[in-house]
Each structure stands twice: as structure tokens, then as C-alpha cells.
Amino acid sequence: MVPQAAANVPPLASAVVALRSNPSLGALPHVISSVSQCLDYSVEISLARACAFGSLRLLRRIWDGSKKYAASNGSAPGDRRYLYWSPLHFLQNDCHYHRAQFSRGVVEAVRRGDLDMIRWLFAHFSGCVVAVQAVEAAAASGDLRTLEFFLDNERAFQDAQDGAETNDSNEVQWGDADMAAAVENGHADVARWLFEQKGDVERDWWSFMAAVVRGGNLELLHGSINHGYVHHASFALEHAARNGYLEIVEWLVRYHPVGNTSRGLDAAARENHLHVVRWLLEHNLGRGARSGMHQAAIRGYLQVAQYLHEQGFNGLASVSCGTMLRAAGRGFLDVVKWLNDAFASEPQTHLYRDLRPYSLTLLADEPR
């Protein structure tokens, strides 16, 4: 059955042009309308999905059709709107669907970098919410123009809330992983802008700091910690050590109080960053680490494990039969030989305890 709603919008230009070749058919409006209805897919797709196609003309057609469809009360002759399903039925009549289509549509438009489409959506919807996923997508692509548009609209939304006038704008959700997304994709300038404009919102600071450290952006790290996030210095050091960024480790230790460097040493040992491990121990940092030797040994990083042992980590806190079992199970013969030479004579390590009932569990419970 052809949706009656399709008859509420002008016929497709393709249908009009095709029927011109047959004057007897092209002169009959109802024939043109019927052919157009058969070809018109706009009545079958949601507005949010249409946003992914990047066609404002398609959005206008869907919007106009939904308005005329919503105005129909179902009592007109031939009106069969209750006999079929179409997204057009809900766009104007269901407030929840209406708002969801706006939020999803904005995300699609942001992913396309289509500011004109975003403006169109804001012009036709009000009282809706721009989901944080849209802000994250704009930040990830470095789309500062879209973020500035969101900010301007948010100010209009707040002004409307403060006054008695009708709110014809939309709310914007900031925060979460927006700054992390910007940094991960090399847009430090966008991350700074987000911090300057919306630094007080709830945000995933852990992901942001991790992204800054992974990117080795010392300037951005300095600014972030100086703006009141000193309590994240230990976390930043751990990530810097895990990724082998010795320059950042040195800078954090020098300029910011880092309460726990042991986790950083364990992280560096786990990832085979001997230069970071050596620097920390040479500066008498991280000596409370407990698992570094074990983590290095079970991954085949013999030099790191040997260095830790030479520096006074006697192994009782980290090396055990589990270390031997995992190293052997993964085929690290040189590590197995070293463990035997270094710890077999120490009864407290129980290096050769019978672990056959637990061997499969021990081999599987910790990734490489």
C-alpha cells in the first residue's frame, strides 16, 4: 500500500520529467502523484538517517511531509494514515521520537562536518538536546566552528531559561570524553578551547590525561595540571611510564608532587621500558613496586627483570611459581633459566610448587 502521506508533498521531479514523454499521462495529476508515491523513499526513512545522506532537500521533504501528515485528522476521504507505518507519523506527534531524531540527526551532521545541516536542524527543532556524542565527534574532527555554534546556541538556551520568553533553542551536553577525543586526534587547540569555555563541566579527566600523555604533549599536560588537576599527576606519570615517555616522567617528578611512583615503575617494567625503569630507580623512586619483575619476566623482558633484581628487588614480593609457570608456558626459555638460577635456592619463592591443577587458570588469567 502506498502511504497516503506521500500525497501531501509535491511530486518528485523525476516522476514529472519521466511522464512528460507521454503527454496523455503527464497531463493527469493523479497519475503523476501515484508514480511519485511509488518512488518516494522519504516516507520510509527517519530524519536522522536522512541526515547521513547530506541532503537538505531531502530533510525539507521529510519535514514538510510530516507536518502535513500530522495536520491530518484521519477523517478525510481516502485518508488511510492508520493503516500503515511511516516515520512521518511520529516526527511531529511524538515528543520523545521528535527529540531523539534531533539528537541523532545532529550527530550524523557533525560526523559529516555539515554545519549548514546543523543550522537547519536547530532552526526546525526546539527544546531538544544535543547529545555529548555530537560534541565528541566535533572535537575529534577538530571542528571548532561547530563547537562555537553549539556554544552560541547554549547561551541562547540559558537566556531563555532565565527569562519568561518561550524557549525556542536547544540544550547542549558538554564534557565526558570531548577533550580526550580532541587530543587523541591531534587537535590540542580544540582541547584548550573546550577547557577555557567549559572547564567546569563533568568530564572524563582520566581519559583526557591518558590521551595527553600518549600523545607526548608536554605543553598541554603542563597547562592541565596547572589549572587545578595536580591530583592527577600520579596517574599521568603512570601513563607516561607505560608509554615510555621519559621526558614527561622527568617533568612530572620535577614540577609536580607525585605521591605514588611505584605504579609507574611497574607499568614501565610491564611494557619493557628499561630506560624509564632505570631513571626512576636512579632517582630513588618507585622502590615500593611489587609486580615489576614478575610482569617483565612473564612477557619475556629478561633485561628489565634482571635489572630490577640487581637493584635489590629480591623477588619475594613478586616472583613466584606463577612467574615460572607463565614464562615456561609462553616459551621464554632464557627467562626460565634465569629464574631457576636466581630463585630456585630461595625456598620462600616456591618456584617449583606443584601447580598442575591450576596451570590452565594461571596461564589464562593474565594477558601478555
Coordinates of C-alpha atoms in Angstrom, one line a residue:
M1 CA 0.0 0.0 0.0
V2 CA 1.3 3.4 -0.9
P3 CA 1.4 5.8 2.1
Q4 CA -1.2 8.5 1.8
A5 CA 1.2 10.9 3.5
A6 CA 3.3 10.9 0.3
A7 CA 0.4 12.6 -1.4
N8 CA 0.8 15.6 0.9
V9 CA 4.1 16.7 -0.6
P10 CA 4.9 17.8 -4.1
P11 CA 5.6 15.0 -6.6
L12 CA 9.2 14.1 -7.3
A13 CA 10.8 16.0 -10.1
S14 CA 12.0 12.7 -11.6
A15 CA 8.4 11.4 -11.9
V16 CA 7.2 14.7 -13.5
V17 CA 10.1 14.6 -16.1
A18 CA 9.7 10.9 -16.9
L19 CA 5.9 11.3 -17.6
R20 CA 6.5 14.2 -19.9
S21 CA 7.4 11.8 -22.6
N22 CA 3.8 10.6 -22.6
P23 CA 1.6 13.7 -22.8
S24 CA -1.6 11.7 -22.1
L25 CA -0.2 10.5 -18.7
G26 CA 1.8 13.6 -17.9
A27 CA -1.4 15.7 -18.1
L28 CA -3.1 13.6 -15.3
P29 CA -2.1 14.9 -11.8
H30 CA -3.3 11.8 -10.1
V31 CA -1.0 9.6 -12.3
I32 CA 2.0 11.8 -11.5
S33 CA 1.1 11.7 -7.8
S34 CA 0.8 7.9 -7.8
V35 CA 4.1 7.3 -9.6
S36 CA 5.8 9.8 -7.3
Q37 CA 4.4 8.0 -4.3
C38 CA 5.8 4.7 -5.5
L39 CA 9.2 6.2 -6.0
D40 CA 9.3 8.4 -2.9
Y41 CA 11.5 6.7 -0.3
S42 CA 11.4 9.7 2.0
V43 CA 8.3 8.4 3.7
E44 CA 10.2 5.2 4.7
I45 CA 13.3 6.6 6.4
S46 CA 13.8 8.5 9.6
L47 CA 15.0 12.1 9.6
A48 CA 18.2 11.1 11.5
R49 CA 19.0 8.5 8.9
A50 CA 18.4 11.1 6.1
C51 CA 21.0 13.4 7.7
A52 CA 23.6 10.8 6.9
F53 CA 22.9 11.4 3.1
G54 CA 23.9 15.1 3.4
S55 CA 20.8 16.4 1.5
L56 CA 19.0 19.4 2.9
R57 CA 16.4 19.0 0.2
L58 CA 15.6 15.5 1.5
L59 CA 15.3 16.9 5.0
R60 CA 12.9 19.6 3.9
R61 CA 10.8 17.0 2.1
I62 CA 10.6 14.8 5.2
W63 CA 9.8 17.7 7.4
D64 CA 7.1 19.1 5.1
G65 CA 5.5 15.7 4.7
S66 CA 5.5 15.1 8.5
K67 CA 3.8 18.5 9.1
K68 CA 1.0 17.9 6.7
Y69 CA 0.7 14.3 7.9
A70 CA 0.4 15.5 11.5
A71 CA -2.3 18.0 10.5
S72 CA -4.5 15.3 9.0
N73 CA -7.1 14.0 11.5
G74 CA -7.7 10.8 9.6
S75 CA -11.3 11.7 8.7
A76 CA -10.7 13.0 5.2
P77 CA -11.9 10.8 2.4
G78 CA -9.2 8.3 1.4
D79 CA -7.0 9.1 4.4
R80 CA -5.5 5.8 5.4
R81 CA -2.8 7.0 7.8
Y82 CA -3.7 4.5 10.5
L83 CA -3.4 1.5 8.1
Y84 CA 0.4 1.7 7.6
W85 CA 3.6 2.6 9.4
S86 CA 5.8 5.6 8.5
P87 CA 8.3 7.6 10.5
L88 CA 6.4 10.7 9.3
H89 CA 3.6 9.8 11.7
F90 CA 5.8 10.3 14.7
L91 CA 8.1 13.2 13.9
Q92 CA 5.6 15.9 14.8
N93 CA 3.2 13.9 17.0
D94 CA 5.6 12.1 19.4
C95 CA 7.8 14.4 21.5
H96 CA 10.2 11.6 22.5
Y97 CA 10.7 10.5 18.9
H98 CA 10.9 14.1 17.9
R99 CA 13.7 14.8 20.3
A100 CA 15.6 11.6 19.6
Q101 CA 15.6 12.3 15.9
F102 CA 17.1 15.7 16.5
S103 CA 19.8 14.4 18.8
R104 CA 20.7 11.6 16.4
G105 CA 20.5 13.8 13.4
V106 CA 22.9 16.3 14.8
V107 CA 25.4 13.6 15.5
E108 CA 25.2 12.5 11.8
A109 CA 25.5 16.0 10.6
V110 CA 28.6 16.6 12.8
R111 CA 30.2 13.5 11.6
R112 CA 29.8 14.8 8.0
G113 CA 31.1 18.2 9.1
D114 CA 27.9 19.8 7.7
L115 CA 27.3 23.0 9.6
D116 CA 24.5 24.1 7.2
M117 CA 22.6 20.9 8.1
I118 CA 23.2 21.5 11.8
R119 CA 21.8 25.1 11.4
W120 CA 18.8 23.7 9.6
L121 CA 18.1 21.2 12.5
F122 CA 18.4 24.0 15.1
A123 CA 16.1 26.2 13.1
H124 CA 13.4 23.4 12.9
F125 CA 13.7 21.9 16.4
S126 CA 13.5 23.5 19.8
G127 CA 13.5 22.2 23.4
C128 CA 15.8 19.3 22.4
V129 CA 19.2 18.2 23.5
V130 CA 22.5 18.0 21.6
A131 CA 23.9 14.7 22.9
V132 CA 27.5 14.7 24.1
Q133 CA 28.3 12.3 21.3
A134 CA 27.9 15.2 18.9
V135 CA 30.3 17.3 20.9
E136 CA 32.8 14.5 21.0
A137 CA 32.5 13.9 17.2
A138 CA 33.1 17.6 16.6
A139 CA 36.1 17.7 18.9
A140 CA 37.6 14.5 17.3
S141 CA 37.5 16.1 13.9
G142 CA 38.8 19.5 15.1
D143 CA 35.5 21.2 14.0
L144 CA 35.8 24.4 16.1
R145 CA 33.1 26.2 14.0
T146 CA 30.5 23.6 15.0
L147 CA 31.6 23.8 18.7
E148 CA 31.3 27.6 18.6
F149 CA 27.9 27.3 17.1
F150 CA 26.8 24.9 19.9
L151 CA 28.2 27.3 22.5
D152 CA 26.3 30.3 21.0
N153 CA 23.1 28.3 20.9
E154 CA 23.6 27.2 24.5
R155 CA 23.8 30.8 25.6
A156 CA 20.5 31.5 23.9
F157 CA 19.1 28.4 25.7
Q158 CA 20.2 29.7 29.1
D159 CA 18.9 33.2 28.4
A160 CA 15.5 31.7 27.5
Q161 CA 15.5 29.7 30.7
D162 CA 16.3 32.8 32.8
G163 CA 13.6 34.9 31.2
A164 CA 9.9 34.4 30.7
E165 CA 10.0 34.1 27.0
T166 CA 9.3 30.8 25.1
N167 CA 12.4 28.6 24.8
D168 CA 13.0 28.1 21.1
S169 CA 16.6 26.9 21.4
N170 CA 18.3 23.6 22.3
E171 CA 20.4 22.4 25.2
V172 CA 24.0 21.2 24.6
Q173 CA 25.7 18.4 26.6
W174 CA 29.4 19.1 27.1
G175 CA 32.1 17.0 28.8
D176 CA 32.6 13.3 29.0
A177 CA 35.3 12.4 26.5
D178 CA 35.2 15.5 24.4
M179 CA 38.7 16.8 25.4
A180 CA 40.1 13.3 25.2
A181 CA 38.7 12.9 21.7
A182 CA 40.3 16.2 20.6
V183 CA 43.7 15.2 21.9
E184 CA 43.6 11.7 20.6
N185 CA 43.1 13.1 17.1
G186 CA 45.8 15.8 17.3
H187 CA 43.6 18.8 18.0
A188 CA 45.2 20.3 21.1
D189 CA 43.8 23.7 20.2
V190 CA 40.3 22.4 20.4
A191 CA 41.0 20.7 23.7
R192 CA 42.3 24.1 25.1
W193 CA 39.2 25.8 23.7
L194 CA 36.9 23.3 25.4
F195 CA 38.7 23.7 28.7
E196 CA 38.6 27.5 28.5
Q197 CA 34.9 27.6 27.7
K198 CA 33.5 24.6 29.5
G199 CA 36.2 23.6 32.0
D200 CA 33.8 23.3 34.9
V201 CA 31.5 20.5 33.4
E202 CA 31.7 16.9 34.4
R203 CA 34.3 15.3 32.2
D204 CA 36.3 12.1 31.8
W205 CA 39.6 13.6 33.1
W206 CA 41.3 10.2 33.3
S207 CA 40.8 9.6 29.5
F208 CA 42.0 13.1 28.8
M209 CA 45.1 12.8 30.9
A210 CA 45.9 9.4 29.3
A211 CA 45.4 10.9 25.8
V212 CA 47.7 13.8 26.6
V213 CA 50.4 11.5 27.9
R214 CA 50.1 9.1 25.0
G215 CA 50.5 12.0 22.6
G216 CA 53.5 13.3 24.5
N217 CA 52.1 16.8 24.6
L218 CA 54.1 18.3 27.4
E219 CA 52.7 21.8 26.9
L220 CA 49.1 20.7 27.2
L221 CA 49.9 18.5 30.2
H222 CA 51.6 21.4 31.9
G223 CA 48.5 23.6 31.4
S224 CA 46.1 21.0 32.5
I225 CA 47.8 20.3 35.8
N226 CA 48.4 24.0 36.5
H227 CA 44.7 24.6 36.1
G228 CA 43.9 22.6 39.2
Y229 CA 44.4 18.9 38.3
V230 CA 47.5 18.3 40.3
H231 CA 45.8 15.3 41.9
H232 CA 46.1 13.6 38.5
A233 CA 49.9 13.8 38.4
S234 CA 50.4 10.3 39.7
F235 CA 48.0 9.0 37.1
A236 CA 49.8 11.0 34.4
L237 CA 53.2 9.6 35.5
E238 CA 51.9 6.0 35.3
H239 CA 50.7 6.5 31.7
A240 CA 53.9 8.3 30.7
A241 CA 55.9 5.4 32.1
R242 CA 53.7 2.8 30.5
N243 CA 54.3 4.5 27.1
G244 CA 58.0 5.1 27.6
Y245 CA 57.8 9.0 27.7
L246 CA 60.8 9.6 29.9
E247 CA 60.7 13.4 29.2
I248 CA 57.2 13.6 30.7
V249 CA 58.2 11.4 33.7
E250 CA 61.1 13.7 34.4
W251 CA 59.0 16.8 34.1
L252 CA 56.2 15.5 36.4
V253 CA 58.7 14.5 39.1
R254 CA 60.4 17.8 38.9
Y255 CA 57.5 20.2 38.8
H256 CA 54.6 18.4 40.4
P257 CA 54.2 16.3 43.6
V258 CA 53.8 12.7 42.6
G259 CA 52.7 10.7 45.5
N260 CA 52.9 7.2 44.1
T261 CA 55.7 6.4 41.6
S262 CA 55.6 2.6 42.3
R263 CA 52.7 2.1 39.9
G264 CA 54.7 4.0 37.3
L265 CA 57.7 1.7 37.7
D266 CA 55.5 -1.4 37.5
A267 CA 53.9 0.0 34.3
A268 CA 57.3 0.7 32.7
A269 CA 58.6 -2.8 33.5
R270 CA 55.4 -4.4 32.1
E271 CA 55.9 -2.6 28.8
N272 CA 59.7 -3.2 28.6
H273 CA 60.8 0.5 29.0
L274 CA 64.1 -0.2 30.7
H275 CA 65.2 3.4 30.3
V276 CA 62.2 4.6 32.4
V277 CA 62.8 1.9 35.0
R278 CA 66.5 2.8 35.3
W279 CA 65.8 6.6 35.6
L280 CA 63.2 6.1 38.4
L281 CA 65.4 3.8 40.4
E282 CA 68.4 6.1 39.9
H283 CA 66.4 8.9 41.5
N284 CA 65.2 6.6 44.3
L285 CA 61.7 6.5 43.0
G286 CA 59.3 3.5 42.7
R287 CA 61.1 1.2 45.2
G288 CA 57.7 0.2 46.6
A289 CA 56.8 -1.5 43.3
R290 CA 55.8 -5.1 43.8
S291 CA 55.0 -6.6 40.5
G292 CA 57.5 -5.1 38.1
M293 CA 59.9 -8.1 38.0
H294 CA 57.0 -10.6 37.6
Q295 CA 55.4 -8.5 34.8
A296 CA 58.6 -8.3 32.9
A297 CA 59.5 -11.9 33.3
I298 CA 56.2 -13.4 32.1
R299 CA 56.4 -11.2 29.0
G300 CA 60.0 -12.3 28.2
Y301 CA 61.6 -9.0 29.1
L302 CA 64.7 -10.5 30.6
Q303 CA 66.8 -7.4 30.8
V304 CA 64.2 -5.5 32.7
A305 CA 63.7 -8.4 35.2
Q306 CA 67.5 -8.8 35.7
Y307 CA 68.0 -5.1 36.2
L308 CA 65.3 -5.0 38.9
H309 CA 66.9 -7.9 40.6
E310 CA 70.3 -6.2 40.5
Q311 CA 68.7 -3.1 42.1
G312 CA 67.7 -5.0 45.2
F313 CA 64.2 -6.4 44.3
N314 CA 64.8 -9.8 45.8
G315 CA 61.7 -11.2 44.2
L316 CA 59.9 -12.5 47.3
A317 CA 57.1 -10.0 46.7
S318 CA 56.7 -10.6 43.0
V319 CA 58.5 -13.7 41.7
S320 CA 56.8 -17.0 42.4
C321 CA 55.9 -20.3 41.0
G322 CA 53.3 -18.4 38.9
T323 CA 56.1 -16.4 37.3
M324 CA 57.9 -19.6 36.3
L325 CA 54.8 -21.3 35.1
R326 CA 53.7 -18.4 32.8
A327 CA 57.2 -17.8 31.5
A328 CA 57.6 -21.5 30.7
G329 CA 54.1 -21.7 29.2
R330 CA 54.9 -18.9 26.8
G331 CA 58.2 -20.4 25.7
F332 CA 60.6 -17.9 27.3
L333 CA 63.5 -20.4 27.9
D334 CA 66.1 -17.7 28.7
V335 CA 63.7 -16.3 31.4
V336 CA 63.1 -19.8 32.8
K337 CA 66.8 -20.4 33.0
W338 CA 67.4 -17.1 34.8
L339 CA 64.5 -17.7 37.2
N340 CA 66.0 -21.1 38.1
D341 CA 69.5 -19.7 38.6
A342 CA 68.3 -16.7 40.6
F343 CA 65.5 -18.1 42.8
A344 CA 65.5 -21.9 42.9
S345 CA 67.6 -21.8 46.0
E346 CA 65.2 -19.5 47.8
P347 CA 62.6 -21.7 49.4
Q348 CA 60.2 -18.9 50.1
T349 CA 59.6 -18.3 46.4
H350 CA 58.3 -21.9 46.0
L351 CA 59.5 -21.7 42.4
Y352 CA 58.6 -25.4 41.6
R353 CA 55.5 -25.8 43.7
D354 CA 53.2 -28.4 42.1
L355 CA 50.6 -26.2 40.3
R356 CA 49.3 -28.8 37.8
P357 CA 45.7 -28.4 39.0
Y358 CA 45.9 -24.6 38.5
S359 CA 48.2 -24.4 35.4
L360 CA 45.5 -23.6 32.9
T361 CA 44.0 -20.9 35.0
L362 CA 47.3 -19.3 35.7
L363 CA 48.2 -19.3 32.0
A364 CA 44.9 -17.8 31.0
D365 CA 44.2 -15.2 33.7
E366 CA 46.7 -12.6 32.6
P367 CA 47.1 -11.3 29.1
R368 CA 50.5 -10.8 27.5

